[in-house]
Short mmCIF file of C-alpha atoms in Angstrom, two decimals:
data_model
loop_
_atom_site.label_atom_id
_atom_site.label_comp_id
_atom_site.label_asym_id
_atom_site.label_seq_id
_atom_site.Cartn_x
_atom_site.Cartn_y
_atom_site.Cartn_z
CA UNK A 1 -30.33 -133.15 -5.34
CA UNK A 2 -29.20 -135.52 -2.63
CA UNK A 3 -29.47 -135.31 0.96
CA UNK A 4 -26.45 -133.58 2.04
CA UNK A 5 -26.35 -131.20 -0.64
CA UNK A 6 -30.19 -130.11 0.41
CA UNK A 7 -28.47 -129.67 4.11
CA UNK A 8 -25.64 -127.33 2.69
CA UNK A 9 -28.34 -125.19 1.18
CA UNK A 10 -30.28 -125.16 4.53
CA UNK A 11 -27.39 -124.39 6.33
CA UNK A 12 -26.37 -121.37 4.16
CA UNK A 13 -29.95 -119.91 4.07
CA UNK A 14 -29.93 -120.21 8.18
CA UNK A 15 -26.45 -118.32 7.90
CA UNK A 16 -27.85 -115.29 5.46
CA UNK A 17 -31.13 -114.92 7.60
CA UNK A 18 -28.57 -114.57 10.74
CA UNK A 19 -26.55 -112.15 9.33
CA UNK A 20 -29.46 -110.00 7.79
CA UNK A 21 -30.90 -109.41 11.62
CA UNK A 22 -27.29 -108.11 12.34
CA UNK A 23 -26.51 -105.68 9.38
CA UNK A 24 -30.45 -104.34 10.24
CA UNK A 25 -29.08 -103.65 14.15
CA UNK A 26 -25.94 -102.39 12.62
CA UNK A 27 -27.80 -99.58 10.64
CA UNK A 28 -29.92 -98.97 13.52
CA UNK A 29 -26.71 -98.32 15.63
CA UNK A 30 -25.34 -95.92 12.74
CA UNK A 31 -28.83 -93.93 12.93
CA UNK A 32 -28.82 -93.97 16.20
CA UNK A 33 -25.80 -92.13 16.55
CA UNK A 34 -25.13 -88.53 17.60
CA UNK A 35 -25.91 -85.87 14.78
CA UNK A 36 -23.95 -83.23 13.52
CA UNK A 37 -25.09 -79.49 14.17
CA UNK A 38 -26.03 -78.83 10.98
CA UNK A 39 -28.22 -82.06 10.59
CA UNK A 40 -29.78 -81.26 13.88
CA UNK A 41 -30.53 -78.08 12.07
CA UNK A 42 -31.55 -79.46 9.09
CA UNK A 43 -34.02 -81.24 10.89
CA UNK A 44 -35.30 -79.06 13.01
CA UNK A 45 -35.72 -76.74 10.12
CA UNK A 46 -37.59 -79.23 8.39
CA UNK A 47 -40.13 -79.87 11.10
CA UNK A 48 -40.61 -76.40 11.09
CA UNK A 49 -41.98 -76.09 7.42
CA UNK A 50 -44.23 -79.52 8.62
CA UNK A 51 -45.47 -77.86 11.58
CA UNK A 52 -46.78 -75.01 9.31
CA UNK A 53 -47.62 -77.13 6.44
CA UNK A 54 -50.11 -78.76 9.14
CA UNK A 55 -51.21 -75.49 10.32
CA UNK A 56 -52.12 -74.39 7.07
CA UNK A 57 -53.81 -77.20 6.19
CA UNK A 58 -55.48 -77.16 9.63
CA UNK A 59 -56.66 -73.29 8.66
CA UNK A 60 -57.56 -74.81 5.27
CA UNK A 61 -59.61 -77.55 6.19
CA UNK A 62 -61.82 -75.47 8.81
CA UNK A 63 -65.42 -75.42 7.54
CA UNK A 64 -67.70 -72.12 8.30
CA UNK A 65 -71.13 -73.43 9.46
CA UNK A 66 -73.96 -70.81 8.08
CA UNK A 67 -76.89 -71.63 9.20
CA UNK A 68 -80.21 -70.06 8.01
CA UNK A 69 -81.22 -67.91 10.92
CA UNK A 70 -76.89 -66.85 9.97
CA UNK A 71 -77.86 -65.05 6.67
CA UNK A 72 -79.68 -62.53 8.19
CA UNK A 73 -76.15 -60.92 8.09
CA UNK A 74 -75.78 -61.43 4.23
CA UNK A 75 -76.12 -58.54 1.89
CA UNK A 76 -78.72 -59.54 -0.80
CA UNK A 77 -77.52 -56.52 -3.35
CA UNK A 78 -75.50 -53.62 -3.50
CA UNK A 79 -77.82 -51.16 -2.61
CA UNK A 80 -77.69 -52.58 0.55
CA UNK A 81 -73.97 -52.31 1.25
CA UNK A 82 -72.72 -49.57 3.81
CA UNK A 83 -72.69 -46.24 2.26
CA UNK A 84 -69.14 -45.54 4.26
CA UNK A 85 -65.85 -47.33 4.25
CA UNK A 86 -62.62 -47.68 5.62
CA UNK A 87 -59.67 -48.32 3.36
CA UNK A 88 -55.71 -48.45 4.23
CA UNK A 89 -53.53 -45.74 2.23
CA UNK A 90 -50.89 -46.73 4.05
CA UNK A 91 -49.72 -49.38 6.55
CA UNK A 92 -45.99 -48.17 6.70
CA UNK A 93 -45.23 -45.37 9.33
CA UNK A 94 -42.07 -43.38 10.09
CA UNK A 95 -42.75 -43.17 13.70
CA UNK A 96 -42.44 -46.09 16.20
CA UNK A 97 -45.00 -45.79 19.35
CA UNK A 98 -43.94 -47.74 22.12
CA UNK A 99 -47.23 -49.30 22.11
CA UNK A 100 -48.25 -49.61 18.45
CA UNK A 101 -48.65 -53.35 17.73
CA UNK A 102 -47.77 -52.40 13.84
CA UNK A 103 -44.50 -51.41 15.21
CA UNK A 104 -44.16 -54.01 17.89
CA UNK A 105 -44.91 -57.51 15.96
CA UNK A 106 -43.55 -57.60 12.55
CA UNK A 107 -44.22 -61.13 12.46
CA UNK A 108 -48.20 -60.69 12.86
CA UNK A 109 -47.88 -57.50 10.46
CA UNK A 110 -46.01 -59.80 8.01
CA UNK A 111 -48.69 -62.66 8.26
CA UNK A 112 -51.57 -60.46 8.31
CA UNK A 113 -52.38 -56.83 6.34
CA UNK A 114 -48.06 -56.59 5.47
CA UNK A 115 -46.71 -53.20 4.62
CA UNK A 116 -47.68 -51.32 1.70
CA UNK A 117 -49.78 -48.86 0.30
CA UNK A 118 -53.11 -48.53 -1.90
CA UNK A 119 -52.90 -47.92 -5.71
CA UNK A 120 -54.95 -44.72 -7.26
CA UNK A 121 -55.68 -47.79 -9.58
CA UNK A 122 -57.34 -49.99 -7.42
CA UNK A 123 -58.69 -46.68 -4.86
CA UNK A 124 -60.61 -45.98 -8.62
CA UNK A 125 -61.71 -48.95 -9.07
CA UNK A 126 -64.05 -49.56 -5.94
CA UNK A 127 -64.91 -45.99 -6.24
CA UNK A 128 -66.38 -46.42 -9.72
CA UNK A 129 -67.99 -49.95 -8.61
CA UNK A 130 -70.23 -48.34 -5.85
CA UNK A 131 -72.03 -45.82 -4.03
CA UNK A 132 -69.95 -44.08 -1.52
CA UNK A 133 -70.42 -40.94 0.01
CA UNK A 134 -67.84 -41.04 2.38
CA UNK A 135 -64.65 -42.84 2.51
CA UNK A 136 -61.52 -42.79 5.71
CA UNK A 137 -58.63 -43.51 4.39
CA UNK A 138 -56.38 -43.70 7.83
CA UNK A 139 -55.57 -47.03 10.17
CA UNK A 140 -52.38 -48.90 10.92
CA UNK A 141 -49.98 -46.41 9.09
CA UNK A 142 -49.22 -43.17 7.76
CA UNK A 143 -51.23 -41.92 5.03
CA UNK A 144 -48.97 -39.14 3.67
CA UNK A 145 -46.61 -41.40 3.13
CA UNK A 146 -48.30 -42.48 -0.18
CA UNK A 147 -47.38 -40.93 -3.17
CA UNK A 148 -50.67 -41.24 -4.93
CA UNK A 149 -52.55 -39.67 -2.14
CA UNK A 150 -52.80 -36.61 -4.35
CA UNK A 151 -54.64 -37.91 -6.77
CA UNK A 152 -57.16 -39.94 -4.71
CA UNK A 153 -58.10 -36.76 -3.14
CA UNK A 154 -58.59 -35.05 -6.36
CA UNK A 155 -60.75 -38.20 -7.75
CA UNK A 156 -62.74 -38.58 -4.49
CA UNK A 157 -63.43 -34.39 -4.61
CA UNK A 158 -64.62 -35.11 -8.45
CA UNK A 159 -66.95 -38.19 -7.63
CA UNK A 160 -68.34 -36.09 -4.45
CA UNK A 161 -67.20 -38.30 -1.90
CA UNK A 162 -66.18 -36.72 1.54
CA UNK A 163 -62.27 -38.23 2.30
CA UNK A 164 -61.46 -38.40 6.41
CA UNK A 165 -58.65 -38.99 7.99
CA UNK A 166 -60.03 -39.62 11.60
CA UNK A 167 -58.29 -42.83 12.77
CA UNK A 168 -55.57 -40.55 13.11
CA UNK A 169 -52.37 -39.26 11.23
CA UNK A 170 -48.74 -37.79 12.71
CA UNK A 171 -48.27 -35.24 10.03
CA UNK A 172 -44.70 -35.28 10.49
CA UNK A 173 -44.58 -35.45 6.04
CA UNK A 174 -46.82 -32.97 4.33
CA UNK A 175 -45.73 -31.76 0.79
CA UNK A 176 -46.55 -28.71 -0.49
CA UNK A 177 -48.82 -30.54 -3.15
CA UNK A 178 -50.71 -33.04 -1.01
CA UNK A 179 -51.42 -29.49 1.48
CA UNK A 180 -53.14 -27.61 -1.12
CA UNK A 181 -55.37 -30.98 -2.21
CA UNK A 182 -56.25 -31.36 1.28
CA UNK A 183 -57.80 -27.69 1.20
CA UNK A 184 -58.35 -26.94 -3.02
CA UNK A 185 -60.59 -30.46 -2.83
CA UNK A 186 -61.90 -30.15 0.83
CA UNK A 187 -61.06 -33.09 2.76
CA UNK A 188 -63.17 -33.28 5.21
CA UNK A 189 -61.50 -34.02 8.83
CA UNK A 190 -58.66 -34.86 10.21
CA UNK A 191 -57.60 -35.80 13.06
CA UNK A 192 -53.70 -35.39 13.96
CA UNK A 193 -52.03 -37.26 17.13
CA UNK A 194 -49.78 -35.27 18.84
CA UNK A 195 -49.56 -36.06 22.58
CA UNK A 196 -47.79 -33.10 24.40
CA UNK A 197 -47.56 -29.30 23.75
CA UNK A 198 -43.84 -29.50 23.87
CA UNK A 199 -40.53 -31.00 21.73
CA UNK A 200 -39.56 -32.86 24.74
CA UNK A 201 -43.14 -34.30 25.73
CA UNK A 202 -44.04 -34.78 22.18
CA UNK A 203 -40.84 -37.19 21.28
CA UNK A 204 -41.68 -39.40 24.55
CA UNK A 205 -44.44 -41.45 22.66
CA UNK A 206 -43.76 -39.95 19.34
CA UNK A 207 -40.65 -41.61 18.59
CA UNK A 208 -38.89 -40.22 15.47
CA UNK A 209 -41.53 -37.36 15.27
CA UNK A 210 -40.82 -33.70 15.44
CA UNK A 211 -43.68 -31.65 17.15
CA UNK A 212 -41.92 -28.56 15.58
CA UNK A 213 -42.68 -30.13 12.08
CA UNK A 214 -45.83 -30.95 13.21
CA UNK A 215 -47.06 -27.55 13.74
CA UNK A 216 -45.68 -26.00 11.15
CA UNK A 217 -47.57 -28.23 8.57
CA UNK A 218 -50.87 -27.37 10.41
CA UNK A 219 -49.66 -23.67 9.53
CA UNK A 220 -49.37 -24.34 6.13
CA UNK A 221 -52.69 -25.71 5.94
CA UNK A 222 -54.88 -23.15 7.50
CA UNK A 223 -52.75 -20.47 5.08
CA UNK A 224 -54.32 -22.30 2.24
CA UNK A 225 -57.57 -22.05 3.98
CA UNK A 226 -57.61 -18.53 3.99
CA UNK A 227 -56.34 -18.64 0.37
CA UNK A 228 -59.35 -20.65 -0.32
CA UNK A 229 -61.35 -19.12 1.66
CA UNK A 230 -62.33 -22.61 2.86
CA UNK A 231 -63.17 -24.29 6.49
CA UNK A 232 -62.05 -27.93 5.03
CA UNK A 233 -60.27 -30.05 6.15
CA UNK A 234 -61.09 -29.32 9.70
CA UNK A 235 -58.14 -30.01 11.79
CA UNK A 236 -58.47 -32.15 15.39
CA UNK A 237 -55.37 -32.18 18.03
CA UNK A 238 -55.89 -35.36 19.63
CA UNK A 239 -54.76 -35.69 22.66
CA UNK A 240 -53.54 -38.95 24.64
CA UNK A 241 -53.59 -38.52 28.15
CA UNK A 242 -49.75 -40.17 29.81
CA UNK A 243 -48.35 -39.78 33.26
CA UNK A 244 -45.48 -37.82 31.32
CA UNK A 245 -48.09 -35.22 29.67
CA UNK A 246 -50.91 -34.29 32.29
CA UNK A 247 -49.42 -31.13 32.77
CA UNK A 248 -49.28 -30.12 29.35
CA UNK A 249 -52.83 -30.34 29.21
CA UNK A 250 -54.43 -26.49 29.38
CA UNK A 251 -51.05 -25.64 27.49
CA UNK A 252 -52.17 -27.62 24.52
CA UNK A 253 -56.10 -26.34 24.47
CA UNK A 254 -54.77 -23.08 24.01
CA UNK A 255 -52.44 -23.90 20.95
CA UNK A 256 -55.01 -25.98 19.68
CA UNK A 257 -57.43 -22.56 19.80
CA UNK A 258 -54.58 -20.17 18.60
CA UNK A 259 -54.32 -23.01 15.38
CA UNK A 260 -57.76 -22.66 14.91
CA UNK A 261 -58.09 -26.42 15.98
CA UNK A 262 -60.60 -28.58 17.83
CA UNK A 263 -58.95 -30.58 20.67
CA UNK A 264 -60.18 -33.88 22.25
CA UNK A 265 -58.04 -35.80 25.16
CA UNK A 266 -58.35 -39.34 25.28
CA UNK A 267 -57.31 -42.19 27.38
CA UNK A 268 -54.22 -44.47 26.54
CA UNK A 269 -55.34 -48.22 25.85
CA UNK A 270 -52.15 -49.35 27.15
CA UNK A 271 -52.46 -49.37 30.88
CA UNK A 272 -48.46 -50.78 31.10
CA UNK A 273 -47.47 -47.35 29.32
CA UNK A 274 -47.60 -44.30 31.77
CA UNK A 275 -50.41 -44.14 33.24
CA UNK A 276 -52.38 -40.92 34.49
CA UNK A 277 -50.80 -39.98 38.14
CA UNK A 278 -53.88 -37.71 38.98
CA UNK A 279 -56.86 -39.08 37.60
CA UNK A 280 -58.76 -36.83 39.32
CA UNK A 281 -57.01 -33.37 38.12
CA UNK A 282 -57.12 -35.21 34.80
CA UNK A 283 -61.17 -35.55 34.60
CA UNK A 284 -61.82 -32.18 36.18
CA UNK A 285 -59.14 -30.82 33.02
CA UNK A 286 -60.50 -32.67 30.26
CA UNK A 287 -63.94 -34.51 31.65
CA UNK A 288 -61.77 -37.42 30.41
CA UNK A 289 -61.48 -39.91 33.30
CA UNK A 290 -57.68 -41.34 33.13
CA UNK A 291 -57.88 -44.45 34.06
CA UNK A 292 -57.68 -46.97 31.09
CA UNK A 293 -61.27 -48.32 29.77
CA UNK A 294 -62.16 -51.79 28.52
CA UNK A 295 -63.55 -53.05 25.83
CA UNK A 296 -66.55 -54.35 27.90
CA UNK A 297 -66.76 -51.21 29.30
CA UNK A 298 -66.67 -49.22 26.13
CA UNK A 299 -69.75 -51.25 25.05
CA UNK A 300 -71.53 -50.56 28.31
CA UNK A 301 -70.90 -46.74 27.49
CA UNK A 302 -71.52 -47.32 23.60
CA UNK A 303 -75.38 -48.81 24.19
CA UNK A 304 -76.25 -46.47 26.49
CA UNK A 305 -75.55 -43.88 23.66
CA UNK A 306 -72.36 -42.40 26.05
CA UNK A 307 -70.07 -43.02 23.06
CA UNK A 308 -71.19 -42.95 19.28
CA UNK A 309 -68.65 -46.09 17.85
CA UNK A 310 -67.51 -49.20 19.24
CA UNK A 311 -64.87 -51.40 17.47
CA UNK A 312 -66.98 -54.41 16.11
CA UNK A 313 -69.88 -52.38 14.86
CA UNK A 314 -67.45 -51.11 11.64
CA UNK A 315 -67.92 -54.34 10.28
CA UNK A 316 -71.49 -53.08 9.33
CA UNK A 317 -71.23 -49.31 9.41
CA UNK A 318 -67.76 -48.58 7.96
CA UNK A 319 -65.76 -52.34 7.02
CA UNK A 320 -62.07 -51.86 7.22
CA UNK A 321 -60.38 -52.90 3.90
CA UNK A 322 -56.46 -53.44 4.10
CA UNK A 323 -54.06 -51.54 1.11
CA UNK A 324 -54.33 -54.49 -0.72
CA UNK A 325 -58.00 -55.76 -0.79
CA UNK A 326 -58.11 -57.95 1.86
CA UNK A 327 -61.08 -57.53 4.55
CA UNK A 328 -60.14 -56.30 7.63
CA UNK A 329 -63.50 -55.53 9.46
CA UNK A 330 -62.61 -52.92 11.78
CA UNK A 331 -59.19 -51.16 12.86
CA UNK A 332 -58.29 -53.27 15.85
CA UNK A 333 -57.42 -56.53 13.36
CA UNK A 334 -54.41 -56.32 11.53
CA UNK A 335 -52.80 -60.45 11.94
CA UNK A 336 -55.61 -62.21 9.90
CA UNK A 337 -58.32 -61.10 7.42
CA UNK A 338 -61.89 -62.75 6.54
CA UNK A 339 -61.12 -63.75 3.45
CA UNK A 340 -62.74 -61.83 1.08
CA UNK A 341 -60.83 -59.44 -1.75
CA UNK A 342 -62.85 -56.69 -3.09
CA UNK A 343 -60.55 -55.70 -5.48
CA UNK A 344 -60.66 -59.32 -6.82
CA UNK A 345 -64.76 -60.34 -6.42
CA UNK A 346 -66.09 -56.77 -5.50
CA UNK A 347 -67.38 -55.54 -2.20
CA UNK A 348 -70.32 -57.28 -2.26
CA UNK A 349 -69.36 -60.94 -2.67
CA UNK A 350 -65.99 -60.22 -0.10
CA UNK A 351 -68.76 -59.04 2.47
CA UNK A 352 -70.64 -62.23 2.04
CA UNK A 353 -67.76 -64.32 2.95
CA UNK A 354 -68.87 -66.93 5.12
CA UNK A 355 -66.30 -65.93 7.67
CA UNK A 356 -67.69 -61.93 7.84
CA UNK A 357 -71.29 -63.62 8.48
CA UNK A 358 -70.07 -65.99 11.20
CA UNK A 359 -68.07 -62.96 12.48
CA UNK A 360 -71.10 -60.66 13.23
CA UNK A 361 -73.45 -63.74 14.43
CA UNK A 362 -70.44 -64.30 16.73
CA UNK A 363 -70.13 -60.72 18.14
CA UNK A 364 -73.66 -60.67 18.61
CA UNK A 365 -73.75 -63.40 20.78
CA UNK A 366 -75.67 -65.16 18.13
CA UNK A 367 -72.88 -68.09 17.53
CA UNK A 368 -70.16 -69.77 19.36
CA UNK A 369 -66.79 -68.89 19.09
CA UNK A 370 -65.07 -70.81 15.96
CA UNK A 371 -61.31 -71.13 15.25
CA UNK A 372 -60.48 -69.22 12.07
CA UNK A 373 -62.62 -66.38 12.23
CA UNK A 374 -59.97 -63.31 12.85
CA UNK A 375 -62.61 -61.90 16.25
CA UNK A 376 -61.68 -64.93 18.08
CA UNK A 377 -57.78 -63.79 18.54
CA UNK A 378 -58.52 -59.87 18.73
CA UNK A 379 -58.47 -58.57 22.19
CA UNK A 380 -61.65 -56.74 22.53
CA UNK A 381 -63.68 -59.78 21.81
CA UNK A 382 -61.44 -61.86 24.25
CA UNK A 383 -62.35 -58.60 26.70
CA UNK A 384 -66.44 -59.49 25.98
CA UNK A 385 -66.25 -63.58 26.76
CA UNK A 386 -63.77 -62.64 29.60
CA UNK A 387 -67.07 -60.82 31.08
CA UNK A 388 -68.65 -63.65 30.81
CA UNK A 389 -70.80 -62.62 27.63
CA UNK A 390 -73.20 -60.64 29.28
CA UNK A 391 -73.16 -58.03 26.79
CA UNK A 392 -72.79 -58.60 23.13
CA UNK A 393 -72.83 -56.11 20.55
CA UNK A 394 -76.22 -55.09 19.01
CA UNK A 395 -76.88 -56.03 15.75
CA UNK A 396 -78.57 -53.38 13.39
CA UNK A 397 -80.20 -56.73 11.19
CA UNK A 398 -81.48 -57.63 14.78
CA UNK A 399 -85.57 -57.77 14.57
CA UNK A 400 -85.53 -55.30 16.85
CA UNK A 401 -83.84 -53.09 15.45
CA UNK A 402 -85.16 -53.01 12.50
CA UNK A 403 -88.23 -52.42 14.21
CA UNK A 404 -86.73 -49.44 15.86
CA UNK A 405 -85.80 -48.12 12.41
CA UNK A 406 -88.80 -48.44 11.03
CA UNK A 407 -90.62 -46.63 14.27
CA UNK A 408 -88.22 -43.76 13.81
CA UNK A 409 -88.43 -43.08 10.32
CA UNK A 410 -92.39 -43.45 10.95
CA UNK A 411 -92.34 -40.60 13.36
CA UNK A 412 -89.65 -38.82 11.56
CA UNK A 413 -92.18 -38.77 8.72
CA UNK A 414 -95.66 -37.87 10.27
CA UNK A 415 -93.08 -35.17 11.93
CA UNK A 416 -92.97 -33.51 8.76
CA UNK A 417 -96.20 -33.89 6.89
CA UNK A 418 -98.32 -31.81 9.54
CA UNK A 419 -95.38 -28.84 8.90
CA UNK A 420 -96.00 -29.39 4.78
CA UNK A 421 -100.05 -29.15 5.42
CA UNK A 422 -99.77 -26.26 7.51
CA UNK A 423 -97.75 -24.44 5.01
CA UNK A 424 -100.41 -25.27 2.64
CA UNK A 425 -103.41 -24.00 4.63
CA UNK A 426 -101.47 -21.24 5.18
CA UNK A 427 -100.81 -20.20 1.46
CA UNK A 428 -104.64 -21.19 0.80
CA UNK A 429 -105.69 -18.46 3.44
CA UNK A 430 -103.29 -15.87 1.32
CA UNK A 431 -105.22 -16.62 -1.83
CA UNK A 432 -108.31 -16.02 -0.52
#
């Protein structure tokens, strides 16, 4: 190749390499310019799915530190697992509360426990797999709404296991069958919301409910009762005190008496939703003071023995299991579970789940608080670090405790040996 053919090549080489800058710019330009709606949708829809894609993978990759002094918490076989549990019949109601979260955030609902109700298959299956004595069936829904109810009453009645209902029901639904269950297999309480002694005050909160309805199917109960000659299921009016229904209040005690029912009056949680007008009319009516407690407050009332349950402490006395399996913990967590299935792996091994033993060194004060673990979004533990964490709830696996139990079942013993001696001596005297 001479010399001026090697410069033609050169020279076309320089003129590509030019021109490849400008086509890039060109492109850039094209990109650059203004999208259509539907791309911009397109694209924002897309870094929707990444956002949650990361978020998931975010929940994914968060590790559960269990430390040694941690497994104090952890359940070494299944005669040591709680006696008592709660379990969701139903998470679908036909009422909607103006300040029932289940009714008020879908989304969380749909993320978290979802709406649906517990098999007889799967209600028989951790029945058979442990030792229950007494199971409550009621939390975020209705439980009459299920249409298996029936039989889980019968199968709980045959197994000798004593069925509540004391988180609460609206007993707008009650079919002739599941009435004479409740009484035939002797439920044992339940406790039935109805927050006014009139139509008008009733529909305020209860919002597709029918007080009407309501009291007839607490008629048709306690007929079967005296069919059955039979105190179960004892029936509690339950009471929430409103603005709106203060002055219903010595109206309902005495329908609650002529339905042979006990009655308790309790305060609303909500303090945005009519609040008591005159608290003090209110507490000298019901001993109930109106005003709206805390959760720090109701575990200032719950150690000093005012109160016998506080929230957290279900997740060793009573754990709340969702419809489906999942574990709940307690009734105030409904958007996220601890990751555990007990229909899947059995109570035991969904108890042990690292994030239920973080969850009760956390609420004890024992451990800091750790994204992931459901207690860290629920309200009532946002109440206890919002005091500051000056008071954390008592562990029953605390040393001290322990030590406690073991002191009263000590004196609860030498309490009844002198009785058995003296009987003895006694019978010895006779002989002679």
């Amino acid at each position: 190749m001479d010399e001026r053919e090697e410069q033609e090549t050169q020279s076309e080489q320089e003129e590509v390499e030019e021109q490849e800058p400008e086509q890039e710019e060109e492109q850039e330009q094209e990109e650059e310019e203004p999208q259509t709606e539907d791309s911009e949708e397109e694209n924002e829809e897309e870094s929707e799915e990444e956002e949650e894609e990361e978020e998931e993978e975010e929940e994914e990759e968060v590790e559960i530190p269990i430390k040694r002094a941690y497994k104090a918490e952890m359940y070494k076989s299944k005669e040591e697992l709680p006696k008592m549990i709660r379990i969701e019949a139903s998470t679908i109601c036909q009422l909607h509360c103006p300040s029932c979260y289940m009714r008020q955030d879908p989304e969380g609902v749909a993320k978290g426990c979802g709406n649906g109700m517990l098999s007889f298959e799967n209600f028989k299956k951790i029945v058979d797999d442990n030792n229950f004595v007494e199971i409550e069936l009621s939390n975020h829904g209705e439980i009459f709404l299920n249409p298996e109810l029936v039989k889980m009453i019968e199968y709980a009645y045959q197994k000798n296991i004593r069925l509540t209902a004391e988180n609460g029901v609206n007993f707008n639904k009650l079919t002739d069958e599941q009435a004479e269950a409740l009484v035939k297999y002797k439920f044992g309480r339940i406790i039935i919301s109805i927050d006014g002694a009139s139509p008008e005050t009733y529909k305020k909160y209860r919002v597709h409910g029918d007080f009407n309805t309501v009291i007839n199917n607490i008629k048709k109960v306690n007929a079967l009762k005296e069919k059955y000659h039979s105190e179960d299921p004892i029936l509690r009016w339950k009471f929430i005190l409103f603005g709106y229904n203060e002055h219903e209040v010595e109206k309902a005690r005495q329908m609650a008496e002529e339905l042979n029912m006990e009655i308790e009056f309790v305060t609303n949680w909500d303090p945005d939703f009519s609040p008591c007008k005159d608290l003090e009319q209110v507490k000298r009516l019901t001993g109930v003071e109106g005003e709206t407690h805390t959760p720090y407050s109701r575990l200032k009332q719950f150690r000093k023995g005012e109160i016998c349950w506080y929230y957290c402490n279900f997740l060793w006395e009573a754990p709340q299991i969702n419809w489906d399996g999942q574990i709940l913990g307690c009734c105030s967590l409904y958007k996220e579970n601890f990751g555990g299935n007990v229909f899947e792996e059995g109570l035991l091994n969904a108890l042990n789940n690292p994030k239920m033993l973080y969850a009760k060194n956390m609420i004890t004060g024992k451990a800091p608080a750790l994204k992931g673990i459901p207690c860290t979004t629920c309200y009532v533990y946002e109440d206890l670090v919002r005091n500051g964490g000056k008071l954390w709830v008592p562990s029953p696996n605390s040393k001290w405790n322990k030590f406690k139990a073991f002191i009263n079942k000590f004196l609860k013993k030498n309490e009844e040996e002198p009785e058995e001696e003296y009987q003895e001596e006694e019978s010895q005297e006779e002989e002679n």
